[in-house]
Each structure stands twice: as C-alpha cells, then as structure tokens.
Coordinates of C-alpha atoms and ligand atoms in Angstrom, one line a residue:
X26 CA 0.0 0.0 0.0
X27 CA 1.1 3.5 -0.8
X28 CA 0.7 6.4 1.5
X29 CA 1.7 10.1 1.8
X30 CA 4.1 10.2 4.7
X31 CA 2.8 12.0 7.7
X32 CA 4.1 15.5 8.0
X33 CA 5.3 15.6 4.5
X34 CA 5.4 18.9 2.6
X35 CA 2.9 19.2 -0.1
X36 CA 3.2 21.5 -3.1
X37 CA 0.0 23.3 -3.7
X38 CA -1.3 25.3 -6.5
X39 CA -4.7 26.6 -5.5
X40 CA -7.2 28.7 -7.4
X41 CA -10.2 30.1 -5.5
X42 CA -13.2 31.3 -7.4
X43 CA -16.2 33.0 -5.9
X44 CA -19.4 31.4 -7.3
X45 CA -23.0 31.7 -6.5
X46 CA -23.0 28.6 -4.3
X47 CA -19.8 29.4 -2.4
X48 CA -16.1 29.1 -3.3
X49 CA -14.9 26.9 -6.1
X50 CA -11.5 25.5 -5.4
X51 CA -9.3 24.2 -8.2
X52 CA -6.1 22.8 -6.8
X53 CA -3.1 20.9 -8.0
X54 CA -1.1 19.0 -5.5
X55 CA 2.2 17.4 -5.6
X56 CA 2.7 15.0 -2.7
X57 CA 5.5 12.6 -1.8
X58 CA 4.5 9.0 -1.9
X59 CA 5.9 6.1 0.0
X60 CA 5.0 2.5 -0.2
X61 CA 6.1 -1.0 -0.9
X62 CA 6.2 -2.2 -4.5
X63 CA 3.3 -4.5 -5.2
X64 CA 5.6 -6.7 -7.4
X65 CA 8.9 -6.8 -5.7
X66 CA 7.9 -5.8 -2.2
X67 CA 10.7 -3.3 -2.1
X68 CA 10.0 0.0 -0.2
X69 CA 10.2 3.0 -2.5
X70 CA 9.4 6.6 -2.5
X71 CA 7.8 8.5 -5.4
X72 CA 5.8 11.6 -6.1
X73 CA 2.1 11.8 -7.0
X74 CA 0.3 14.7 -8.6
X75 CA -3.4 15.2 -8.1
X76 CA -5.7 17.8 -9.5
X77 CA -9.1 18.4 -8.0
X78 CA -11.9 20.8 -8.1
X79 CA -14.3 21.1 -5.2
X80 CA -17.0 23.4 -4.1
X81 CA -16.9 24.9 -0.6
X82 CA -20.3 26.1 0.4
X83 CA -21.7 27.7 3.5
X84 CA -23.0 25.0 5.8
X85 CA -26.3 26.9 6.4
X86 CA -27.1 26.6 2.7
X87 CA -26.8 22.8 2.7
X88 CA -30.1 21.6 4.2
X89 CA -32.1 23.5 1.7
X90 CA -32.8 20.7 -0.6
X91 CA -31.8 17.1 0.0
X92 CA -31.7 16.2 -3.7
X93 CA -29.6 19.2 -4.5
X94 CA -27.3 18.2 -1.7
X95 CA -26.7 14.9 -3.3
X96 CA -26.2 16.5 -6.7
X97 CA -23.6 19.1 -5.6
X98 CA -21.3 17.7 -3.1
X99 CA -19.5 20.4 -1.2
X100 CA -17.2 20.9 1.6
X101 CA -18.3 23.2 4.5
X102 CA -17.4 26.8 4.4
X103 CA -17.7 28.4 7.8
X104 CA -18.1 32.0 8.6
X105 CA -14.5 32.5 9.8
X106 CA -13.3 33.7 6.5
X107 CA -10.8 30.8 6.4
X108 CA -11.2 27.9 4.0
X109 CA -10.1 24.6 5.4
X110 CA -8.6 22.8 2.4
X111 CA -7.5 19.7 4.3
X112 CA -10.6 17.5 4.0
X113 CA -10.8 18.0 0.3
X114 CA -7.1 17.6 -0.1
X115 CA -7.1 14.3 1.8
X116 CA -10.1 13.0 -0.1
X117 CA -8.5 13.8 -3.4
X118 CA -5.2 12.2 -2.4
X119 CA -6.8 9.1 -1.0
X120 CA -8.7 8.6 -4.2
X121 CA -5.6 8.7 -6.2
X122 CA -3.4 6.6 -4.1
X123 CA -2.3 3.6 -6.2
X124 CA -3.7 0.3 -5.0
X125 CA -0.8 -1.6 -6.5
X126 CA 2.1 0.8 -6.4
X127 CA 5.2 -0.1 -8.3
X128 CA 8.7 1.0 -7.6
X129 CA 9.1 1.4 -11.3
X130 CA 6.6 1.2 -14.1
X131 CA 8.4 -1.8 -15.5
X132 CA 9.3 -3.4 -12.2
X133 CA 10.1 -7.0 -13.1
X134 CA 9.1 -8.3 -9.7
X135 CA 10.6 -11.3 -8.0
X136 CA 12.1 -14.5 -9.5
X137 CA 9.3 -17.1 -9.3
X138 CA 12.0 -19.7 -8.7
X139 CA 14.2 -18.3 -6.0
X140 CA 12.3 -15.1 -5.0
X141 CA 15.3 -12.8 -5.6
X142 CA 14.3 -9.3 -6.8
X143 CA 15.0 -9.4 -10.5
X144 CA 16.1 -5.7 -10.6
X145 CA 18.9 -6.6 -8.2
X146 CA 19.8 -9.9 -9.8
X147 CA 22.4 -10.1 -12.5
X148 CA 21.0 -9.6 -16.1
X149 CA 19.5 -12.7 -17.6
X150 CA 18.9 -14.3 -14.1
X151 CA 17.1 -17.5 -14.7
X152 CA 17.0 -21.0 -13.6
X153 CA 17.7 -23.6 -16.2
X154 CA 16.0 -26.6 -14.8
X155 CA 17.1 -28.7 -17.7
X156 CA 20.7 -27.6 -17.0
X157 CA 20.3 -28.6 -13.4
X158 CA 18.9 -31.9 -14.4
X159 CA 21.8 -32.6 -16.8
X160 CA 24.2 -31.6 -14.1
X161 CA 22.5 -34.0 -11.7
X162 CA 22.5 -36.7 -14.4
X163 CA 26.3 -36.1 -15.0
X164 CA 26.9 -36.5 -11.3
X165 CA 24.9 -39.6 -11.3
X166 CA 26.9 -41.0 -14.3
X167 CA 30.2 -39.9 -12.8
X168 CA 29.3 -41.8 -9.7
X169 CA 27.8 -44.6 -11.7
X170 CA 30.8 -46.5 -13.1
X171 CA 32.5 -46.6 -9.8
X172 CA 29.4 -47.6 -8.1
X173 CA 28.5 -50.3 -10.7
X174 CA 32.0 -51.6 -10.9
X175 CA 32.0 -51.9 -7.2
X176 CA 28.6 -53.4 -7.5
X177 CA 29.6 -56.0 -10.0
X178 CA 32.2 -57.2 -7.6
X179 CA 30.3 -56.7 -4.4
X180 CA 26.6 -56.8 -4.9
X181 CA 26.0 -59.8 -7.2
X182 CA 28.4 -61.9 -5.3
X183 CA 26.8 -60.9 -2.0
X184 CA 23.3 -61.5 -3.4
X185 CA 24.0 -64.6 -5.4
X186 CA 26.1 -66.4 -2.9
X187 CA 28.7 -69.0 -3.6
X188 CA 26.6 -71.0 -6.1
X189 CA 26.6 -68.3 -8.7
X190 CA 30.3 -67.8 -8.5
X191 CA 30.8 -71.4 -9.2
X192 CA 28.4 -71.2 -12.2
X193 CA 30.3 -68.2 -13.5
X194 CA 33.6 -69.9 -13.2
X195 CA 32.1 -72.9 -15.0
X196 CA 30.7 -70.9 -17.9
X197 CA 33.7 -68.7 -18.3
X198 CA 36.1 -71.5 -19.4
X199 CA 33.3 -73.0 -21.6
X200 CA 32.8 -69.8 -23.5
X201 CA 36.5 -69.3 -23.8
X202 CA 36.7 -72.9 -25.3
X203 CA 34.0 -72.3 -27.9
Ligands
ZN323 ZN1 9.3 -3.3 -7.7
ZN324 ZN1 15.9 -16.9 -9.3

C-alpha cells in the first residue's frame, strides 16, 4: 500500500473562485508518496500529482434541498473567512493513491523460482531446470561407473552367494573354449 508520509510537505497550486454557491477551489497537489512495491515488495518513494476541483459552500445553505445536496457535493465553508482545504485535499489524495504501487513502471518483480528481486539480480537471471537436471545426471553417471564396478564385484556376489560364483567360473572356461 502506498501512502503520503505523515508530516510531508505538499506542493499546492490553488485557485479560488467565488461562485453563487460558495467558493470553487481548483487545486493541483504534488505530494510525496511512500510504499512497498506490489511486485517486488521493495520499499520505495515517489511523487504523485493530483488535481481536483471542489465546491466549498456555507453550511447553512446545505439543508435547503436534499436532492440538490446529493447532486452538488460540497465541503463546508464556515463563517470564519478561512477555508479549510485539508478535508478536500485528503479525499483527493486518498482517491488517487495507487492500489498496486510499483517502484518502477516496468518493475520485473521477483524471480518465481528463488524469490530474488530481479532488478537486483544479474542480467539474464534464470534457472535452467534442464541444465540442473543434466548436471545431476552427469553427477549420477560420474558416480555410476565406480558404483557399478564396485557393485559387480560386491553386490552380485553378495546376493548370489557362492553357487553363482561357481556357475560363473564354470561358464567362463566353456565360453573361452568355444
Ligand atoms: Zn518493484
Ligand atoms: Zn531466481
């Protein structure tokens, strides 16, 4: 979620217009933005610009007509001669806060394999699963001959027992003879 940091300075460009209903405020706001990137979860700061136009009307005028009140939404204008811009400002900013803020427009997010932030990873970061499989297979093969040669000596003899060895010694001279 993105937010405007508390106590942050806002840049305001405000135009006040006296209209029949009250004061029409046209404002442009530049506010700092802070949040966590929705894709890569990295905290980031940014700037948002919001423009809004709101009517500030004397409160006494509001209860005149319920329908009209719905139609023209206005902020209260009290008789102090001061216009409190903050509620309108807050509403406008909250409306514009990005729901899925990104640290950069083209944030590549996190690697689905290992979770590393792709912007921080070396270019072309990827996991070649086939490569990993081949590597595993090579290791298996590398270990294989030793294992199998040891197996030929140890395992069949162990399993077969003395009878097989005698068979083998019998057939071997026979084959050599033919
Ligand atoms: Zn990001
Ligand atoms: Zn990765």
